[in-house]
C-alpha cells in the first residue's frame, strides 16, 4: 500500500511538470495582452510598452518561466497582474465557495441518485425504471443555466424562499450560508443525479445478473440485503469512479452555475483571468486544478482497495 | 433584505451538538412545508446601519485609478479620494479641495490654497506636499496631465495649505486639467503613496474622500466595501456633477460583483441590490414597467460610439478613402442595432458630444446620415484598389459587439471590401496596438465607445492625438491639428476655446480622424426607496438616501 502510494506520488511529478510547461506556453501563445487590458481605452503604444516592462513581459520566455517555476517550487504562485495580490491568496479566497458548492452538490446527488439508480435496476423495465431514465435524459439535456433561471424564478423571485444570487461565508452563520447554497446546489445536482443514477442503474443491473446474486436469493436473504450487501457493493467501483470524476469537475469550478448565481468560486476566477489575460492567476489556477485531479484520482484508486478485496496494486 | 428559508431558530450555530443538530435537521423537513412563513424570517441586521448595495458596471480588477483608465476604477476613486477641482453638470470647473486660488499677471504662476480641515482616512492632514506628489504621479500617466507637466517649470509648497504651479509659458487649461471628471482623474493621495512610480500599482487605497475603503472586507470578484468617512467635510454648495457638497447619508456601501446581466436584474428586482449601474440595453423595457424601480440618468452627457481608422496601412492611409468611409456610415442603423431601446439614443454629428461645452454643428461634409452613392464616387476618385478592410469585432462585448456588423454592411454598400474578424475584447485591445499590415496580424478599423467626459475637448479626445507613433491607436500624424490643440491649450477666454475646439473638430473631419456613429445613454436602475443619485460625468455615489 505504502509502496503504491509512493509510486503514485512520484508519478505525479512529471504530470505536474508537463501541465506547468503547457499552461505557461498556452497562455502566452494565446492572442491578447494583459498590458492592453490594463492600459484601457486611452492608452498609447508607449503606455503599453511601459506596462509590459513593469509586468516583466519583455523578458525572454525561458526567463519568465524560470522565475515563475522557481517561485512555484518555493510555494509562491506569483502575483496577479491586476489585483496586485498573491495568486495563492486569490485561490484561497475562492476555495470556500467552490468546496461548499461541490460538497453540497455531491451530497445531494449521491443521496438521490444511488437509491434511484438502484431501484431502477431492481425494477428494470418497470415504470420506475422508465421514469428514472426519462429524468436522466432530461436532466442531462437541459442546460444548467436554464435550470438555474427556472429555479431562481420559482423559488427565489416568486416564492421568496431563497436569495437569487451571492454567497455568504460559513463564518457569517450556517443559516445564511445554507440559504445561499440551496439553489446553486439544486441546479447542479440535477445534472449529477441524472449522470449518477444512470451509472448506478447500469452497474447494479449488471451485478444483479451475477451467479452470486442468484445464490444469495436461493439462501433466502431478503431483497434489501441482496441489493445492499451484494449488488451495490459489487457495483460500487464504476459508481465511485464517476463520483470521483464529478468531484474533480466540481472542484475545478463550475463556471455557468457560478455566473448565474454570482458565486465567487474558482471557475469565475479562471474566466476572469482568461478574459483579462492575467497570466499568473491562470497558471496558478490550472496548476491547482491539476493537483486536484491527481489527488482525486489517487483517492479513487485507493478506495477500490476497500470496496473490492479482489483488487490489488 | 434577503429571503431566508433557513430561519435562525432552525439553523444550528457553530458548536451545536450532534443530537441537537439531528433534531433540527428533522425540523427542516417541517419547515419546508411552512416555506411561506419561513420565507419572511430575517437574519438579524446590524443595528441602525444603512447599507447601500450597488451592482457596478463591471468587475473591478485594479484599485489604482492612476495606473489604469478603467471606468470602474475611476468610480472607485471617486468613492475614496477627493479632487482639487471638479466639473459641474454644465461642464464648468469648480473648486473642491481648493478654497481659493490666484493667477499671476503673466499667467505663469497659479497659487492655490486648500480648504481647512482636510484629512486622509489614516487621520493625517492633507498637505500641499501630498497634493504636489499626487499631481506629479497623475501627470506621469494621464495625457492631459502630461500636457500640463510639459509646460510646468516647478511646483512650490510655501506652507502646508498652499501650493503653486509655476509654468514656463501660459497654459489656459490648468483648471480643466485639475478638474477633469474622467480617467485619469487627478485624485489626491498621501505623499508616501503618491511617491510610488506611475508605472507601479499603489498598494494602499487611502484618500480623503467621502468613503473609506475597507481593505479587510475586499473580496476581489465578489464584493467591495466602503464605510462613511465620518471626518469628511463636504463643501457647502449643492452637489452638481463631480462638484459641490459630497454629503453621505448611508453608513456603508457594498459593490456586489455580478457578471450575468439577468442575475443583476433579478438581484435588483428581488431587493438584494439597490442600484444597478448599467442595465443591459434589452432590460430597459422590463425595468420601465416595474413599479418598484425608477430609471435615473446619472450620466446625462452619455456615451459615444466611434469607428477608428488605421492611418498607417492601406486602404485607410489614404485620406479620401477615409472620407469615403465617413460618408458611408449612418448613425441611425448603428443606434437601432446596438441599443434598440427608444429614448436611449441620440443622433449627434458633432465629435464633441452633444450636450457638452464644445458641441458644434461645424462638421464639414459629415452628416451622420449614410450616403453610399457619394461615398462610392469618392472611393473611385481615391483610386481604391479593393484592399480588404480588416474590421475587428469584439463578440464578447455587449456594449459594442453589434456595431461592426452595421459598419460592414454600410461600407460594403459603398463599395468597400470588408473582412470582419471576430475576437474577444482582450484580443482586440492587444491587436489594435499592432502596426503591422492587416494581413500580418494588424487591422484597418475598430469600433469602441467613449463616455462623454473623456472626449470633452481636443486635448482629452484620444482620436485627436495626431502625434504619429506616440499617438493613439491608428497613429495619425497631422501637424495642423496638433498646432490647433496648442492654441486651444493657450487660449484664455471661453470664446477662444470654443472657436479653437471648433477648428480642431473641422480639421479632424477634414482628415477623417474617426467617425462618431451616435450617442447613447444607459440610465441606472434604482429601487424606489433610494433617492439622491447625482448626475455627473462619472458614476458617483454621495448624496444618496435610502429609506
mmCIF file of C-alpha atoms in Angstrom, chain B residues 131-486:
data_model
loop_
_atom_site.group_PDB
_atom_site.id
_atom_site.type_symbol
_atom_site.label_atom_id
_atom_site.label_comp_id
_atom_site.label_asym_id
_atom_site.label_seq_id
_atom_site.Cartn_x
_atom_site.Cartn_y
_atom_site.Cartn_z
ATOM 1 C CA UNK B 131 -1.081 67.432 -3.430
ATOM 2 C CA UNK B 132 2.108 68.060 -5.408
ATOM 3 C CA UNK B 133 3.181 64.405 -5.178
ATOM 4 C CA UNK B 134 -0.290 63.352 -6.371
ATOM 5 C CA UNK B 135 -0.256 65.784 -9.303
ATOM 6 C CA UNK B 136 3.193 64.564 -10.356
ATOM 7 C CA UNK B 137 2.142 60.916 -10.302
ATOM 8 C CA UNK B 138 -1.065 61.634 -12.198
ATOM 9 C CA UNK B 139 0.790 63.714 -14.798
ATOM 10 C CA UNK B 140 3.177 60.829 -15.399
ATOM 11 C CA UNK B 141 0.274 58.697 -16.668
ATOM 12 C CA UNK B 142 -2.502 60.968 -17.948
ATOM 13 C CA UNK B 143 -2.458 62.593 -21.397
ATOM 14 C CA UNK B 144 -3.908 65.872 -20.137
ATOM 15 C CA UNK B 145 -1.604 65.735 -17.121
ATOM 16 C CA UNK B 146 1.356 65.228 -19.423
ATOM 17 C CA UNK B 147 0.370 68.397 -21.343
ATOM 18 C CA UNK B 148 0.347 70.330 -18.069
ATOM 19 C CA UNK B 149 3.631 68.770 -16.927
ATOM 20 C CA UNK B 150 5.241 69.727 -20.241
ATOM 21 C CA UNK B 151 4.654 73.431 -19.566
ATOM 22 C CA UNK B 152 5.350 73.251 -15.816
ATOM 23 C CA UNK B 153 8.663 74.633 -14.652
ATOM 24 C CA UNK B 154 8.298 73.737 -10.960
ATOM 25 C CA UNK B 155 5.923 73.244 -8.042
ATOM 26 C CA UNK B 156 6.181 75.246 -4.844
ATOM 27 C CA UNK B 157 4.802 74.489 -1.379
ATOM 28 C CA UNK B 158 5.237 77.653 0.711
ATOM 29 C CA UNK B 159 3.165 76.212 3.552
ATOM 30 C CA UNK B 160 1.065 73.189 4.451
ATOM 31 C CA UNK B 161 -2.085 74.563 2.823
ATOM 32 C CA UNK B 162 -0.624 76.454 -0.135
ATOM 33 C CA UNK B 163 0.930 75.181 -3.339
ATOM 34 C CA UNK B 164 1.896 76.826 -6.624
ATOM 35 C CA UNK B 165 2.304 75.591 -10.151
ATOM 36 C CA UNK B 166 4.893 77.719 -11.914
ATOM 37 C CA UNK B 167 4.629 77.448 -15.691
ATOM 38 C CA UNK B 168 7.246 78.021 -18.417
ATOM 39 C CA UNK B 169 4.561 79.582 -20.581
ATOM 40 C CA UNK B 170 0.866 80.406 -20.087
ATOM 41 C CA UNK B 171 -1.438 77.391 -20.223
ATOM 42 C CA UNK B 172 -5.142 78.084 -20.426
ATOM 43 C CA UNK B 173 -6.321 74.692 -19.201
ATOM 44 C CA UNK B 174 -4.803 74.404 -15.717
ATOM 45 C CA UNK B 175 -8.190 74.194 -14.012
ATOM 46 C CA UNK B 176 -9.651 71.914 -16.695
ATOM 47 C CA UNK B 177 -6.741 69.525 -16.164
ATOM 48 C CA UNK B 178 -7.006 69.521 -12.370
ATOM 49 C CA UNK B 179 -10.803 69.225 -12.521
ATOM 50 C CA UNK B 180 -11.156 66.688 -15.323
ATOM 51 C CA UNK B 181 -14.029 64.371 -14.471
ATOM 52 C CA UNK B 182 -12.906 61.156 -16.121
ATOM 53 C CA UNK B 183 -9.904 58.881 -16.468
ATOM 54 C CA UNK B 184 -7.372 59.569 -15.290
ATOM 55 C CA UNK B 185 -8.755 61.818 -12.586
ATOM 56 C CA UNK B 186 -6.109 63.686 -10.559
ATOM 57 C CA UNK B 187 -7.113 62.204 -7.205
ATOM 58 C CA UNK B 188 -5.185 63.345 -4.152
ATOM 59 C CA UNK B 189 -3.322 60.729 -2.115
ATOM 60 C CA UNK B 190 -0.899 60.863 0.816
ATOM 61 C CA UNK B 191 2.619 61.751 -0.318
ATOM 62 C CA UNK B 192 4.077 58.410 0.853
ATOM 63 C CA UNK B 193 1.670 56.608 -1.512
ATOM 64 C CA UNK B 194 1.773 59.154 -4.335
ATOM 65 C CA UNK B 195 5.550 58.821 -4.493
ATOM 66 C CA UNK B 196 5.026 55.348 -5.973
ATOM 67 C CA UNK B 197 6.100 55.435 -9.626
ATOM 68 C CA UNK B 198 3.206 55.851 -12.034
ATOM 69 C CA UNK B 199 4.289 52.550 -13.622
ATOM 70 C CA UNK B 200 3.763 50.668 -10.371
ATOM 71 C CA UNK B 201 0.415 49.963 -8.725
ATOM 72 C CA UNK B 202 -0.106 51.509 -5.321
ATOM 73 C CA UNK B 203 -0.643 49.020 -2.505
ATOM 74 C CA UNK B 204 -2.966 51.074 -0.291
ATOM 75 C CA UNK B 205 -6.169 52.933 -1.083
ATOM 76 C CA UNK B 206 -6.119 55.831 1.351
ATOM 77 C CA UNK B 207 -7.726 59.079 0.312
ATOM 78 C CA UNK B 208 -9.581 61.961 1.855
ATOM 79 C CA UNK B 209 -12.831 61.281 0.022
ATOM 80 C CA UNK B 210 -16.353 60.724 1.334
ATOM 81 C CA UNK B 211 -15.956 56.969 1.841
ATOM 82 C CA UNK B 212 -13.323 54.772 3.456
ATOM 83 C CA UNK B 213 -12.318 51.654 1.534
ATOM 84 C CA UNK B 214 -12.465 48.566 3.772
ATOM 85 C CA UNK B 215 -9.417 46.663 2.550
ATOM 86 C CA UNK B 216 -10.056 43.880 5.074
ATOM 87 C CA UNK B 217 -13.503 43.225 3.606
ATOM 88 C CA UNK B 218 -12.476 43.467 -0.044
ATOM 89 C CA UNK B 219 -13.067 40.228 -1.874
ATOM 90 C CA UNK B 220 -11.916 40.547 -5.490
ATOM 91 C CA UNK B 221 -14.573 39.447 -7.933
ATOM 92 C CA UNK B 222 -17.180 39.313 -5.185
ATOM 93 C CA UNK B 223 -17.577 42.427 -3.078
ATOM 94 C CA UNK B 224 -16.050 45.855 -2.453
ATOM 95 C CA UNK B 225 -16.983 47.528 0.824
ATOM 96 C CA UNK B 226 -16.868 51.186 1.817
ATOM 97 C CA UNK B 227 -17.937 52.910 5.007
ATOM 98 C CA UNK B 228 -18.888 56.518 5.522
ATOM 99 C CA UNK B 229 -15.931 58.804 6.208
ATOM 100 C CA UNK B 230 -17.280 60.433 9.344
ATOM 101 C CA UNK B 231 -14.495 63.032 9.326
ATOM 102 C CA UNK B 232 -15.196 64.230 5.793
ATOM 103 C CA UNK B 233 -16.133 67.906 5.499
ATOM 104 C CA UNK B 234 -18.342 68.430 2.465
ATOM 105 C CA UNK B 235 -18.462 71.750 0.653
ATOM 106 C CA UNK B 236 -21.484 73.933 1.347
ATOM 107 C CA UNK B 237 -22.634 74.129 -2.287
ATOM 108 C CA UNK B 238 -25.280 71.787 -3.626
ATOM 109 C CA UNK B 239 -23.905 68.754 -5.476
ATOM 110 C CA UNK B 240 -23.603 69.202 -9.234
ATOM 111 C CA UNK B 241 -21.658 66.760 -11.386
ATOM 112 C CA UNK B 242 -18.481 65.837 -9.552
ATOM 113 C CA UNK B 243 -18.531 69.286 -7.899
ATOM 114 C CA UNK B 244 -20.306 70.627 -4.815
ATOM 115 C CA UNK B 245 -21.035 69.049 -1.452
ATOM 116 C CA UNK B 246 -20.364 65.360 -1.126
ATOM 117 C CA UNK B 247 -22.776 64.548 1.686
ATOM 118 C CA UNK B 248 -23.074 60.930 2.727
ATOM 119 C CA UNK B 249 -26.354 59.678 4.211
ATOM 120 C CA UNK B 250 -25.612 55.937 4.356
ATOM 121 C CA UNK B 251 -23.263 54.138 6.746
ATOM 122 C CA UNK B 252 -21.977 51.571 4.351
ATOM 123 C CA UNK B 253 -21.803 50.928 0.635
ATOM 124 C CA UNK B 254 -21.291 47.481 -0.860
ATOM 125 C CA UNK B 255 -20.455 46.919 -4.506
ATOM 126 C CA UNK B 256 -21.725 43.482 -5.477
ATOM 127 C CA UNK B 257 -19.847 41.989 -8.399
ATOM 128 C CA UNK B 258 -22.374 40.154 -10.548
ATOM 129 C CA UNK B 259 -21.413 39.373 -14.112
ATOM 130 C CA UNK B 260 -24.560 37.890 -15.564
ATOM 131 C CA UNK B 261 -26.978 40.574 -16.798
ATOM 132 C CA UNK B 262 -30.068 38.515 -15.936
ATOM 133 C CA UNK B 263 -28.787 37.826 -12.416
ATOM 134 C CA UNK B 264 -28.036 41.528 -11.979
ATOM 135 C CA UNK B 265 -31.618 42.409 -12.807
ATOM 136 C CA UNK B 266 -33.001 39.594 -10.645
ATOM 137 C CA UNK B 267 -30.975 40.856 -7.682
ATOM 138 C CA UNK B 268 -32.341 44.366 -8.158
ATOM 139 C CA UNK B 269 -35.951 43.242 -8.590
ATOM 140 C CA UNK B 270 -35.673 40.972 -5.558
ATOM 141 C CA UNK B 271 -34.385 43.808 -3.368
ATOM 142 C CA UNK B 272 -30.932 42.256 -2.948
ATOM 143 C CA UNK B 273 -29.411 45.323 -4.587
ATOM 144 C CA UNK B 274 -30.498 48.966 -4.532
ATOM 145 C CA UNK B 275 -28.846 50.267 -7.682
ATOM 146 C CA UNK B 276 -27.972 48.573 -10.948
ATOM 147 C CA UNK B 277 -25.458 50.909 -12.512
ATOM 148 C CA UNK B 278 -25.752 49.820 -16.123
ATOM 149 C CA UNK B 279 -28.602 47.531 -17.120
ATOM 150 C CA UNK B 280 -28.282 45.718 -20.424
ATOM 151 C CA UNK B 281 -29.953 47.606 -23.296
ATOM 152 C CA UNK B 282 -32.656 44.965 -23.682
ATOM 153 C CA UNK B 283 -33.637 45.154 -19.996
ATOM 154 C CA UNK B 284 -34.954 48.719 -20.053
ATOM 155 C CA UNK B 285 -38.370 47.721 -21.381
ATOM 156 C CA UNK B 286 -38.905 45.430 -18.353
ATOM 157 C CA UNK B 287 -37.423 47.875 -15.856
ATOM 158 C CA UNK B 288 -39.571 50.755 -17.084
ATOM 159 C CA UNK B 289 -42.758 48.892 -16.278
ATOM 160 C CA UNK B 290 -41.704 47.716 -12.810
ATOM 161 C CA UNK B 291 -43.439 49.708 -10.042
ATOM 162 C CA UNK B 292 -40.521 49.256 -7.606
ATOM 163 C CA UNK B 293 -37.886 50.605 -9.972
ATOM 164 C CA UNK B 294 -37.054 54.019 -11.382
ATOM 165 C CA UNK B 295 -34.542 54.830 -14.086
ATOM 166 C CA UNK B 296 -32.157 57.685 -13.351
ATOM 167 C CA UNK B 297 -29.808 59.027 -15.962
ATOM 168 C CA UNK B 298 -26.817 59.563 -13.705
ATOM 169 C CA UNK B 299 -24.509 60.327 -16.628
ATOM 170 C CA UNK B 300 -26.710 62.594 -18.766
ATOM 171 C CA UNK B 301 -23.941 63.512 -21.214
ATOM 172 C CA UNK B 302 -23.973 59.840 -22.121
ATOM 173 C CA UNK B 303 -21.581 57.956 -24.320
ATOM 174 C CA UNK B 304 -20.484 57.998 -27.933
ATOM 175 C CA UNK B 305 -19.795 55.146 -30.345
ATOM 176 C CA UNK B 306 -16.916 55.703 -32.746
ATOM 177 C CA UNK B 307 -15.106 53.974 -35.603
ATOM 178 C CA UNK B 308 -11.353 54.471 -35.743
ATOM 179 C CA UNK B 309 -9.110 54.094 -38.800
ATOM 180 C CA UNK B 310 -5.545 52.810 -39.091
ATOM 181 C CA UNK B 311 -3.608 55.618 -40.781
ATOM 182 C CA UNK B 312 -0.501 53.523 -41.399
ATOM 183 C CA UNK B 313 -1.916 50.816 -43.625
ATOM 184 C CA UNK B 314 -3.919 50.688 -46.865
ATOM 185 C CA UNK B 315 -6.711 51.412 -47.548
ATOM 186 C CA UNK B 316 -7.158 53.976 -44.747
ATOM 187 C CA UNK B 317 -3.723 55.535 -45.167
ATOM 188 C CA UNK B 318 -5.477 57.424 -47.966
ATOM 189 C CA UNK B 319 -7.405 60.455 -46.717
ATOM 190 C CA UNK B 320 -10.004 60.264 -49.483
ATOM 191 C CA UNK B 321 -10.718 56.616 -48.662
ATOM 192 C CA UNK B 322 -11.233 57.548 -45.028
ATOM 193 C CA UNK B 323 -13.566 60.350 -46.010
ATOM 194 C CA UNK B 324 -15.485 57.932 -48.230
ATOM 195 C CA UNK B 325 -15.986 55.730 -45.186
ATOM 196 C CA UNK B 326 -17.128 58.806 -43.267
ATOM 197 C CA UNK B 327 -19.837 59.364 -45.881
ATOM 198 C CA UNK B 328 -20.781 55.687 -45.977
ATOM 199 C CA UNK B 329 -21.630 55.398 -42.296
ATOM 200 C CA UNK B 330 -25.034 56.455 -40.960
ATOM 201 C CA UNK B 331 -25.800 56.694 -37.255
ATOM 202 C CA UNK B 332 -29.412 55.566 -37.263
ATOM 203 C CA UNK B 333 -28.645 51.940 -38.141
ATOM 204 C CA UNK B 334 -25.846 51.733 -35.556
ATOM 205 C CA UNK B 335 -28.045 53.028 -32.748
ATOM 206 C CA UNK B 336 -31.034 50.906 -33.705
ATOM 207 C CA UNK B 337 -28.967 47.724 -33.956
ATOM 208 C CA UNK B 338 -26.768 48.126 -30.898
ATOM 209 C CA UNK B 339 -29.089 49.913 -28.455
ATOM 210 C CA UNK B 340 -32.526 49.463 -29.947
ATOM 211 C CA UNK B 341 -34.403 50.861 -26.962
ATOM 212 C CA UNK B 342 -36.415 54.024 -27.633
ATOM 213 C CA UNK B 343 -35.355 57.072 -25.659
ATOM 214 C CA UNK B 344 -31.783 55.921 -25.023
ATOM 215 C CA UNK B 345 -30.159 57.060 -28.246
ATOM 216 C CA UNK B 346 -29.332 60.386 -29.762
ATOM 217 C CA UNK B 347 -28.286 61.317 -33.258
ATOM 218 C CA UNK B 348 -25.312 63.673 -32.946
ATOM 219 C CA UNK B 349 -22.911 64.531 -35.719
ATOM 220 C CA UNK B 350 -20.574 66.553 -33.510
ATOM 221 C CA UNK B 351 -17.328 64.888 -32.426
ATOM 222 C CA UNK B 352 -17.559 66.645 -29.063
ATOM 223 C CA UNK B 353 -20.663 65.048 -27.549
ATOM 224 C CA UNK B 354 -23.964 66.843 -27.959
ATOM 225 C CA UNK B 355 -24.948 68.485 -24.705
ATOM 226 C CA UNK B 356 -21.363 69.329 -23.749
ATOM 227 C CA UNK B 357 -19.492 72.648 -23.920
ATOM 228 C CA UNK B 358 -17.804 72.282 -27.291
ATOM 229 C CA UNK B 359 -20.617 70.593 -29.208
ATOM 230 C CA UNK B 360 -20.559 72.033 -32.712
ATOM 231 C CA UNK B 361 -22.563 71.823 -35.907
ATOM 232 C CA UNK B 362 -19.406 72.538 -37.916
ATOM 233 C CA UNK B 363 -18.765 69.043 -39.260
ATOM 234 C CA UNK B 364 -17.634 69.652 -42.839
ATOM 235 C CA UNK B 365 -19.295 67.234 -45.226
ATOM 236 C CA UNK B 366 -20.109 64.710 -42.487
ATOM 237 C CA UNK B 367 -23.830 64.480 -41.851
ATOM 238 C CA UNK B 368 -24.192 61.291 -39.839
ATOM 239 C CA UNK B 369 -26.591 60.002 -42.490
ATOM 240 C CA UNK B 370 -25.347 57.212 -44.746
ATOM 241 C CA UNK B 371 -24.770 58.334 -48.323
ATOM 242 C CA UNK B 372 -23.477 55.263 -50.197
ATOM 243 C CA UNK B 373 -23.641 56.915 -53.643
ATOM 244 C CA UNK B 374 -21.492 59.871 -52.626
ATOM 245 C CA UNK B 375 -19.147 57.538 -50.744
ATOM 246 C CA UNK B 376 -18.822 55.266 -53.797
ATOM 247 C CA UNK B 377 -17.948 58.214 -56.035
ATOM 248 C CA UNK B 378 -15.283 59.437 -53.626
ATOM 249 C CA UNK B 379 -13.905 55.921 -53.276
ATOM 250 C CA UNK B 380 -13.444 55.683 -57.040
ATOM 251 C CA UNK B 381 -11.845 59.115 -57.100
ATOM 252 C CA UNK B 382 -9.466 57.952 -54.341
ATOM 253 C CA UNK B 383 -8.273 55.063 -56.516
ATOM 254 C CA UNK B 384 -9.346 52.366 -54.057
ATOM 255 C CA UNK B 385 -7.972 49.059 -55.317
ATOM 256 C CA UNK B 386 -10.190 46.748 -53.303
ATOM 257 C CA UNK B 387 -7.780 46.233 -50.416
ATOM 258 C CA UNK B 388 -9.727 44.389 -47.718
ATOM 259 C CA UNK B 389 -10.739 46.457 -44.716
ATOM 260 C CA UNK B 390 -9.898 44.311 -41.697
ATOM 261 C CA UNK B 391 -12.602 45.311 -39.240
ATOM 262 C CA UNK B 392 -12.254 43.871 -35.746
ATOM 263 C CA UNK B 393 -15.374 42.756 -33.898
ATOM 264 C CA UNK B 394 -15.394 42.040 -30.140
ATOM 265 C CA UNK B 395 -18.056 39.348 -29.828
ATOM 266 C CA UNK B 396 -17.929 39.255 -26.019
ATOM 267 C CA UNK B 397 -18.570 42.970 -25.544
ATOM 268 C CA UNK B 398 -22.323 43.577 -25.171
ATOM 269 C CA UNK B 399 -21.951 47.356 -25.445
ATOM 270 C CA UNK B 400 -20.301 47.486 -28.864
ATOM 271 C CA UNK B 401 -20.382 43.931 -30.226
ATOM 272 C CA UNK B 402 -23.062 44.573 -32.847
ATOM 273 C CA UNK B 403 -21.618 47.812 -34.253
ATOM 274 C CA UNK B 404 -19.125 46.210 -36.670
ATOM 275 C CA UNK B 405 -21.965 44.232 -38.289
ATOM 276 C CA UNK B 406 -23.577 47.530 -39.297
ATOM 277 C CA UNK B 407 -20.264 49.065 -40.345
ATOM 278 C CA UNK B 408 -19.524 46.085 -42.577
ATOM 279 C CA UNK B 409 -22.894 46.348 -44.295
ATOM 280 C CA UNK B 410 -22.688 50.103 -44.837
ATOM 281 C CA UNK B 411 -19.086 50.042 -46.041
ATOM 282 C CA UNK B 412 -19.855 47.228 -48.479
ATOM 283 C CA UNK B 413 -22.812 49.198 -49.833
ATOM 284 C CA UNK B 414 -20.336 51.966 -50.638
ATOM 285 C CA UNK B 415 -18.006 49.584 -52.466
ATOM 286 C CA UNK B 416 -15.540 48.627 -49.761
ATOM 287 C CA UNK B 417 -14.351 45.062 -49.431
ATOM 288 C CA UNK B 418 -14.695 44.232 -45.728
ATOM 289 C CA UNK B 419 -13.054 41.366 -43.875
ATOM 290 C CA UNK B 420 -14.735 41.393 -40.463
ATOM 291 C CA UNK B 421 -12.782 39.331 -37.927
ATOM 292 C CA UNK B 422 -14.382 38.226 -34.660
ATOM 293 C CA UNK B 423 -12.416 38.016 -31.430
ATOM 294 C CA UNK B 424 -12.782 38.716 -27.744
ATOM 295 C CA UNK B 425 -12.226 42.226 -26.398
ATOM 296 C CA UNK B 426 -8.874 41.338 -24.816
ATOM 297 C CA UNK B 427 -7.576 40.133 -28.163
ATOM 298 C CA UNK B 428 -8.892 43.256 -29.863
ATOM 299 C CA UNK B 429 -7.177 45.683 -27.494
ATOM 300 C CA UNK B 430 -3.916 43.774 -27.929
ATOM 301 C CA UNK B 431 -4.240 43.660 -31.698
ATOM 302 C CA UNK B 432 -5.119 47.323 -32.107
ATOM 303 C CA UNK B 433 -1.678 48.139 -30.691
ATOM 304 C CA UNK B 434 -0.003 46.320 -33.601
ATOM 305 C CA UNK B 435 1.166 48.458 -36.515
ATOM 306 C CA UNK B 436 1.636 45.536 -38.943
ATOM 307 C CA UNK B 437 -0.268 45.172 -42.197
ATOM 308 C CA UNK B 438 -3.818 43.863 -41.749
ATOM 309 C CA UNK B 439 -2.784 40.626 -43.495
ATOM 310 C CA UNK B 440 0.053 40.158 -40.984
ATOM 311 C CA UNK B 441 -1.938 40.471 -37.769
ATOM 312 C CA UNK B 442 -2.675 44.192 -37.967
ATOM 313 C CA UNK B 443 -6.001 45.883 -38.629
ATOM 314 C CA UNK B 444 -7.780 48.575 -40.646
ATOM 315 C CA UNK B 445 -10.579 49.719 -38.351
ATOM 316 C CA UNK B 446 -12.147 49.024 -34.970
ATOM 317 C CA UNK B 447 -15.057 50.437 -33.019
ATOM 318 C CA UNK B 448 -15.338 51.468 -29.424
ATOM 319 C CA UNK B 449 -17.366 53.580 -27.041
ATOM 320 C CA UNK B 450 -16.346 56.612 -25.007
ATOM 321 C CA UNK B 451 -18.037 58.162 -22.042
ATOM 322 C CA UNK B 452 -18.672 61.827 -22.886
ATOM 323 C CA UNK B 453 -16.393 63.025 -20.061
ATOM 324 C CA UNK B 454 -13.386 61.504 -21.824
ATOM 325 C CA UNK B 455 -13.879 63.387 -25.071
ATOM 326 C CA UNK B 456 -14.946 66.848 -23.924
ATOM 327 C CA UNK B 457 -12.159 68.792 -25.645
ATOM 328 C CA UNK B 458 -9.366 68.382 -28.224
ATOM 329 C CA UNK B 459 -6.767 67.623 -25.541
ATOM 330 C CA UNK B 460 -8.570 64.741 -23.867
ATOM 331 C CA UNK B 461 -10.048 63.270 -27.048
ATOM 332 C CA UNK B 462 -7.684 60.398 -27.850
ATOM 333 C CA UNK B 463 -8.728 60.366 -31.523
ATOM 334 C CA UNK B 464 -7.425 63.924 -31.907
ATOM 335 C CA UNK B 465 -3.942 62.895 -30.817
ATOM 336 C CA UNK B 466 -2.171 63.328 -34.142
ATOM 337 C CA UNK B 467 1.413 62.807 -32.999
ATOM 338 C CA UNK B 468 2.015 59.682 -35.092
ATOM 339 C CA UNK B 469 3.784 56.822 -33.335
ATOM 340 C CA UNK B 470 3.331 58.452 -29.938
ATOM 341 C CA UNK B 471 -0.368 58.963 -30.546
ATOM 342 C CA UNK B 472 -3.419 56.821 -30.063
ATOM 343 C CA UNK B 473 -4.034 53.559 -31.940
ATOM 344 C CA UNK B 474 -4.361 54.453 -35.605
ATOM 345 C CA UNK B 475 -1.297 56.698 -35.329
ATOM 346 C CA UNK B 476 -2.350 59.745 -37.290
ATOM 347 C CA UNK B 477 0.274 62.397 -37.968
ATOM 348 C CA UNK B 478 -1.106 65.876 -38.542
ATOM 349 C CA UNK B 479 0.898 68.947 -37.583
ATOM 350 C CA UNK B 480 -2.016 71.281 -38.279
ATOM 351 C CA UNK B 481 -4.335 69.553 -35.828
ATOM 352 C CA UNK B 482 -1.593 69.493 -33.202
ATOM 353 C CA UNK B 483 -0.996 73.223 -33.742
ATOM 354 C CA UNK B 484 -4.701 73.975 -33.211
ATOM 355 C CA UNK B 485 -4.531 71.964 -29.973
ATOM 356 C CA UNK B 486 -1.552 74.009 -28.762
#
